[in-house]
PDB file of C-alpha atoms and ligand atoms in Angstrom:
ATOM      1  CA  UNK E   1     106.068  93.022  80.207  1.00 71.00           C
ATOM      2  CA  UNK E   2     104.041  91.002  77.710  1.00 87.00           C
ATOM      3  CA  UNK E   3     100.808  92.411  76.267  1.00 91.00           C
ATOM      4  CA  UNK E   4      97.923  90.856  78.069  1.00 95.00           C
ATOM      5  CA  UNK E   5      94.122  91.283  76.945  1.00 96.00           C
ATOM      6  CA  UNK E   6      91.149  92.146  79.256  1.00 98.00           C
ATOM      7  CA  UNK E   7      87.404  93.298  78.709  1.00 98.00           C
ATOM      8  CA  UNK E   8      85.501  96.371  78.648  1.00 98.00           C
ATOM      9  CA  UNK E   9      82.327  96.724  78.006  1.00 99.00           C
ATOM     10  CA  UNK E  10      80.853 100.624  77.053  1.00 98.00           C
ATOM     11  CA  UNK E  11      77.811 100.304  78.430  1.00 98.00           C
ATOM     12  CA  UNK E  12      74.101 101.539  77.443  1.00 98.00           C
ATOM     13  CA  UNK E  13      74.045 105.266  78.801  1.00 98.00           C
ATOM     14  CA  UNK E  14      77.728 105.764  77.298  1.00 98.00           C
ATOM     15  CA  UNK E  15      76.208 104.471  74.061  1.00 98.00           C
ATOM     16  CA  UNK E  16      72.807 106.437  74.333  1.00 98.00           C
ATOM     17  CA  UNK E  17      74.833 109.647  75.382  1.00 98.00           C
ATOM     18  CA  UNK E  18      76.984 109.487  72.154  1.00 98.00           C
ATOM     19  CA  UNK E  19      79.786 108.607  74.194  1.00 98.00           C
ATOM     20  CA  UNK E  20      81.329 105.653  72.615  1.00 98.00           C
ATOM     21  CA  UNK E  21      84.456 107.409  70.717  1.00 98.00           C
ATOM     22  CA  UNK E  22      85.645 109.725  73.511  1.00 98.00           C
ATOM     23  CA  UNK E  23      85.523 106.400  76.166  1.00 98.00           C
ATOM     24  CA  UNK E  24      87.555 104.230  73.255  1.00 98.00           C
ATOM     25  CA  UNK E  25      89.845 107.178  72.492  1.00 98.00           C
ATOM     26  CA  UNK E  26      90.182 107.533  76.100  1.00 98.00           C
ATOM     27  CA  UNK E  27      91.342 104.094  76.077  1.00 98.00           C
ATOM     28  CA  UNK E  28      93.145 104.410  73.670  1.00 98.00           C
ATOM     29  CA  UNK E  29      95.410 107.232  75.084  1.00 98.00           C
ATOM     30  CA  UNK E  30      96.011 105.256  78.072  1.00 98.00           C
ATOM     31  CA  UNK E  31      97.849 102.681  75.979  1.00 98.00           C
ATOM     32  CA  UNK E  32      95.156 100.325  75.237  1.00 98.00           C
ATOM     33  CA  UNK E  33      94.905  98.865  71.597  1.00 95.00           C
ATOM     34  CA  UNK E  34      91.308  97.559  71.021  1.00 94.00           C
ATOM     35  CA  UNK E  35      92.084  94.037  69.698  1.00 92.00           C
ATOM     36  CA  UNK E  36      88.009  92.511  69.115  1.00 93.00           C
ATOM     37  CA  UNK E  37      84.798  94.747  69.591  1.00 94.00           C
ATOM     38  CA  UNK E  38      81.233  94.599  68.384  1.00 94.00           C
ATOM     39  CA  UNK E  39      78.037  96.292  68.574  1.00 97.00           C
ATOM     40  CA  UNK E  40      75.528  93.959  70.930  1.00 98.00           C
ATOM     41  CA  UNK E  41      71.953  93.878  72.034  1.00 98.00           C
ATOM     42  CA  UNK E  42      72.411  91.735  75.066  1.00 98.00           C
ATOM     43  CA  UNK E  43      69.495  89.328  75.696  1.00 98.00           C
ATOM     44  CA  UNK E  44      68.312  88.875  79.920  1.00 98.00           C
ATOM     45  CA  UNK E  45      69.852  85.400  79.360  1.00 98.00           C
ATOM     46  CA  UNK E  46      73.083  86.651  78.281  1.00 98.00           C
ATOM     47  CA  UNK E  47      73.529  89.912  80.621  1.00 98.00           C
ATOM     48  CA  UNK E  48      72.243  86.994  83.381  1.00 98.00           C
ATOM     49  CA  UNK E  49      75.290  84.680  82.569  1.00 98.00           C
ATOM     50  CA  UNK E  50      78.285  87.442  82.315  1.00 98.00           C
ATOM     51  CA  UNK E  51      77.063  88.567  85.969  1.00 98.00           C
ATOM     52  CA  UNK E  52      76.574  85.263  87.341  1.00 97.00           C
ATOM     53  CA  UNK E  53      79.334  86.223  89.657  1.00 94.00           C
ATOM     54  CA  UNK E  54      76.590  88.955  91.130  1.00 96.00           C
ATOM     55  CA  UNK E  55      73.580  86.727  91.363  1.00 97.00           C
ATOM     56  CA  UNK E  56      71.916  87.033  94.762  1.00 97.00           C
ATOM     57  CA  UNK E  57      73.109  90.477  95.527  1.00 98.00           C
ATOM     58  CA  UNK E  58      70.756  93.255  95.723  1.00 98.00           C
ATOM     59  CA  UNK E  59      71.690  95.317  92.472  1.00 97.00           C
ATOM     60  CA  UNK E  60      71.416  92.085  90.122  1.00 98.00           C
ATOM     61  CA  UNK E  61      67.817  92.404  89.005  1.00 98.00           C
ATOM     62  CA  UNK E  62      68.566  96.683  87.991  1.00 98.00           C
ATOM     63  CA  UNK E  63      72.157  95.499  86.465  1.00 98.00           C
ATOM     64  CA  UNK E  64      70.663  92.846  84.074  1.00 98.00           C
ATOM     65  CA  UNK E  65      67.598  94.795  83.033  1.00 98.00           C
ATOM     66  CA  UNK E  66      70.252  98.330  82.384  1.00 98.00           C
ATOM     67  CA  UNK E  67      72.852  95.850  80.543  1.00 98.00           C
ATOM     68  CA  UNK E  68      69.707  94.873  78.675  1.00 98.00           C
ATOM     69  CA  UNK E  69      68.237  98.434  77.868  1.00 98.00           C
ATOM     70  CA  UNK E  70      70.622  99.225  74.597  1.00 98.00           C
ATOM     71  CA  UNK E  71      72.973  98.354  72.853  1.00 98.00           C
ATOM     72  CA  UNK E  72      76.762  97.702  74.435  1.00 98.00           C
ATOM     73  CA  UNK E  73      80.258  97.409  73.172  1.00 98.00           C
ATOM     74  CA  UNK E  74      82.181  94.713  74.399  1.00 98.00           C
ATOM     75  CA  UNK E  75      85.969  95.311  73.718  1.00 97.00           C
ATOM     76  CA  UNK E  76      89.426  93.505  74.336  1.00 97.00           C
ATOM     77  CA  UNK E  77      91.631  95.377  75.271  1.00 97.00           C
ATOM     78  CA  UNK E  78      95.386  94.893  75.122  1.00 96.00           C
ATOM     79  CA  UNK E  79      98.406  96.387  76.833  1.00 97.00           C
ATOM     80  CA  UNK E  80     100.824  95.537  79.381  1.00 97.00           C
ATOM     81  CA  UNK E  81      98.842  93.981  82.982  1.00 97.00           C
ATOM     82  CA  UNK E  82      95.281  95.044  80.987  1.00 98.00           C
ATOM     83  CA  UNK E  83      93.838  94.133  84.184  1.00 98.00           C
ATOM     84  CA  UNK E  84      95.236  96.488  86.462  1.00 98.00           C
ATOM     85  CA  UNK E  85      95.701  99.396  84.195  1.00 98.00           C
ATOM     86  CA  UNK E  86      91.823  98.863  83.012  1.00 98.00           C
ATOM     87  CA  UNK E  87      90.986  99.051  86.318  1.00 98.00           C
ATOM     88  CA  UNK E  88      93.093 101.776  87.348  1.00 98.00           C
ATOM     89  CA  UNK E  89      91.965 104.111  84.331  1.00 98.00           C
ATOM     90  CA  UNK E  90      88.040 103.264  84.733  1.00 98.00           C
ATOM     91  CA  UNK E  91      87.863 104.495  88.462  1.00 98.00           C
ATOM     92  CA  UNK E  92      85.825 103.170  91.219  1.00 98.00           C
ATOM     93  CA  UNK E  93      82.089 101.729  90.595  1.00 98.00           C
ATOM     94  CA  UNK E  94      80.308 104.835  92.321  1.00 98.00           C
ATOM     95  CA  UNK E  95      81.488 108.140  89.871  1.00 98.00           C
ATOM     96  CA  UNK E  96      80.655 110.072  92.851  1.00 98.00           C
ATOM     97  CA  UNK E  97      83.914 108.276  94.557  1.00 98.00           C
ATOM     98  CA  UNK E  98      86.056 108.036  91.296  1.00 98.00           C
ATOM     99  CA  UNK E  99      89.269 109.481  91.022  1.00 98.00           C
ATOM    100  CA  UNK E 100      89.411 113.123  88.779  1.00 98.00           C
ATOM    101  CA  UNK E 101      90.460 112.012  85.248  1.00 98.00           C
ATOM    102  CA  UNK E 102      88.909 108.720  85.170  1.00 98.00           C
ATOM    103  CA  UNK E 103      86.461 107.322  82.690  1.00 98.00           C
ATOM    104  CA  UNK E 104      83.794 106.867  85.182  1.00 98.00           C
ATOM    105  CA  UNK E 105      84.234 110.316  86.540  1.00 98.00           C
ATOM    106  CA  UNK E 106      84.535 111.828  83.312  1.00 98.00           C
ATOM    107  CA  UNK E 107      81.140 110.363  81.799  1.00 98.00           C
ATOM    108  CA  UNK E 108      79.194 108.285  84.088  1.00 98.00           C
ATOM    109  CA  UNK E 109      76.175 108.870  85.894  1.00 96.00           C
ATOM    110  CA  UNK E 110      75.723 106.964  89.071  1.00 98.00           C
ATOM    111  CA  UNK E 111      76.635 103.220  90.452  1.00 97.00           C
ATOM    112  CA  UNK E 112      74.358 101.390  87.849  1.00 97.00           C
ATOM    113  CA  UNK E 113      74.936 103.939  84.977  1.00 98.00           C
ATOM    114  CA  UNK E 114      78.371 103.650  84.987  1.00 98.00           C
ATOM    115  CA  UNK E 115      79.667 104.116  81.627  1.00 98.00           C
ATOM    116  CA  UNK E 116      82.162 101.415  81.546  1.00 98.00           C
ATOM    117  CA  UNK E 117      82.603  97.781  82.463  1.00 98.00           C
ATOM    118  CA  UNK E 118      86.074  96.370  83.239  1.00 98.00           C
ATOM    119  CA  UNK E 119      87.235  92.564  84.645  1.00 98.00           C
ATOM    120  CA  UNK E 120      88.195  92.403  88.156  1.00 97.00           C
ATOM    121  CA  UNK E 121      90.876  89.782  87.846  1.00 97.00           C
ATOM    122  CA  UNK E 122      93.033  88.081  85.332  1.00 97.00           C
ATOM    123  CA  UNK E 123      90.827  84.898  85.572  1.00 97.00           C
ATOM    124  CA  UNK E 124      87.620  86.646  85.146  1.00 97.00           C
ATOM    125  CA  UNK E 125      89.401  88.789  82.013  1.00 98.00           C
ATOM    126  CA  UNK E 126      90.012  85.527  80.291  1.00 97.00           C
ATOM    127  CA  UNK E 127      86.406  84.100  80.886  1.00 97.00           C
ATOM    128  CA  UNK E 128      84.860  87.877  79.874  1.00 98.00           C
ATOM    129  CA  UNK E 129      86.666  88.032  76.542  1.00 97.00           C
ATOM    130  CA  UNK E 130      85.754  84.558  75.567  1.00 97.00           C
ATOM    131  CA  UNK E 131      82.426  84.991  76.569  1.00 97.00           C
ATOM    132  CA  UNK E 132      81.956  87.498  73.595  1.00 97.00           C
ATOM    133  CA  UNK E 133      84.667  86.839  71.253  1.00 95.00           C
ATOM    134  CA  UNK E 134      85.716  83.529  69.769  1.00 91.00           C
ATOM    135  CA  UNK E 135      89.307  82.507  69.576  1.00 84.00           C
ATOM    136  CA  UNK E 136      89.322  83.227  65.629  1.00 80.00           C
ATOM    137  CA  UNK E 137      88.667  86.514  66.445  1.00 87.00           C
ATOM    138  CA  UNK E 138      91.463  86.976  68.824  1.00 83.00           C
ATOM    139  CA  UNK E 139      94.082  84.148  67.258  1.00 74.00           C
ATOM    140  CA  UNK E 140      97.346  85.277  67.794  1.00 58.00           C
ATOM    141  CA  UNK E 141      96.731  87.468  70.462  1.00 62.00           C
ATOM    142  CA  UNK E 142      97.036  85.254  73.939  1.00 60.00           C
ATOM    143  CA  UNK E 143     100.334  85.321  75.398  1.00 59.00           C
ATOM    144  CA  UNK E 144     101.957  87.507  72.676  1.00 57.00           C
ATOM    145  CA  UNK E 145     105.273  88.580  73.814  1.00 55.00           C
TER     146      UNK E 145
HETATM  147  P1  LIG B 201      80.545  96.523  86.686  1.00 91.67           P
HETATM  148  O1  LIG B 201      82.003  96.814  86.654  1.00 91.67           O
HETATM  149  O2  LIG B 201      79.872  96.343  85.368  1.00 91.67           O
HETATM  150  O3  LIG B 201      80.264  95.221  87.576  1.00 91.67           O
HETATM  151  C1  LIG B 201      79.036  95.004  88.261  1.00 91.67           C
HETATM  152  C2  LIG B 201      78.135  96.183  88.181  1.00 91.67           C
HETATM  153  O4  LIG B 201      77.056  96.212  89.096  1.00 91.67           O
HETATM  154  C3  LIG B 201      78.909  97.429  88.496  1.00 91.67           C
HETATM  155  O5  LIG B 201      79.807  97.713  87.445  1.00 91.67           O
HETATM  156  C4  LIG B 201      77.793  98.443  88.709  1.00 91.67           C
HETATM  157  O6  LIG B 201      77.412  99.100  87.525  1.00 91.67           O
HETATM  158  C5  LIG B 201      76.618  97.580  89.152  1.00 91.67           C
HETATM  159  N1  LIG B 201      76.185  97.950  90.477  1.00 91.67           N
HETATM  160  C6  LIG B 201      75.010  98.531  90.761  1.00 91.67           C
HETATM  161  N2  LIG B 201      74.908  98.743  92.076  1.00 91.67           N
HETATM  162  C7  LIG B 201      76.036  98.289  92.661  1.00 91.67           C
HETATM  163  C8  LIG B 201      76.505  98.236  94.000  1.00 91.67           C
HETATM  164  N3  LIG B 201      75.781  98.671  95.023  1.00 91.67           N
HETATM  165  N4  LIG B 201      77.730  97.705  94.214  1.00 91.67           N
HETATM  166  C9  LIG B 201      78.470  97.232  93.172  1.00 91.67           C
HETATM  167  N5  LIG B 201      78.051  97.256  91.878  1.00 91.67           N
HETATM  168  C10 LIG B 201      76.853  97.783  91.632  1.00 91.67           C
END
């Protein structure tokens, strides 16, 4: 199957809990190759626009001011159906409900502190990885065989 690219984003108690390698090595041994990544303060406006899609619901106002509490690390992520396997490999949202093994049940806290952000769909992967990284920076890489 061709390589495919999707997002992750370590998030600020990964980062604050010196967590970063072990999640991207992690990654890593589940066949991911990091392809783009970089160190970001995210500003309300900018955690407010990659969550648009949650706007409304009751967790929006405590998920932009967490995404907004430290620094992140936004990464694409390539492998064979990224999506799913991202997905797969991250575990569900709550840690308490995550399956053993998984990155959320390895290292996150709770629902909100959750270690590790991954896109939902292939649509929303596309939009997520161009939100933070230009096509320069990932030239090449779409539809790769
Ligand atoms: P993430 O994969 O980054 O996408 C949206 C985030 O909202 C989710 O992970 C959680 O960290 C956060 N969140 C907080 N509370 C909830 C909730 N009740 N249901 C879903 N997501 C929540």
């Amino acid at each position: 199957m061709a390589a495919t690219l999707t997002l992750g984003i370590i998030k600020p108690d990964a980062i604050a809990s010196g967590k970063t390698g072990v999640i991207v090595a992690h990654l890593q041994q589940a066949g991911f190759v990091p392809r783009a990544a970089r160190m970001v303060r995210l500003s309300r406006a900018e955690a407010g626009a990659f969550y648009a899609v949650h706007r409304g619901r009751p967790f929006y106002a405590d998920l932009v001011e967490f995404m907004t509490s430290g620094p992140c690390l936004p990464v694409a992520l390539e492998r064979d159906d990224a999506v799913a396997h991202l997905r797969t490999v991250i575990g569900a949202t709550d840690p308490a409900e995550a399956a053993p093994g998984t990155v959320r049940k390895l290292f996150a806290e709770s629902k909100g502190k959750n270690a590790i952000h991954a896109s939902d769909s292939v649509e929303n992967a596309a939009r997520e990885v161009a939100f933070f990284f230009t096509e320069g920076e990932l030239a090449g890489l779409w539809g790769r065989e």
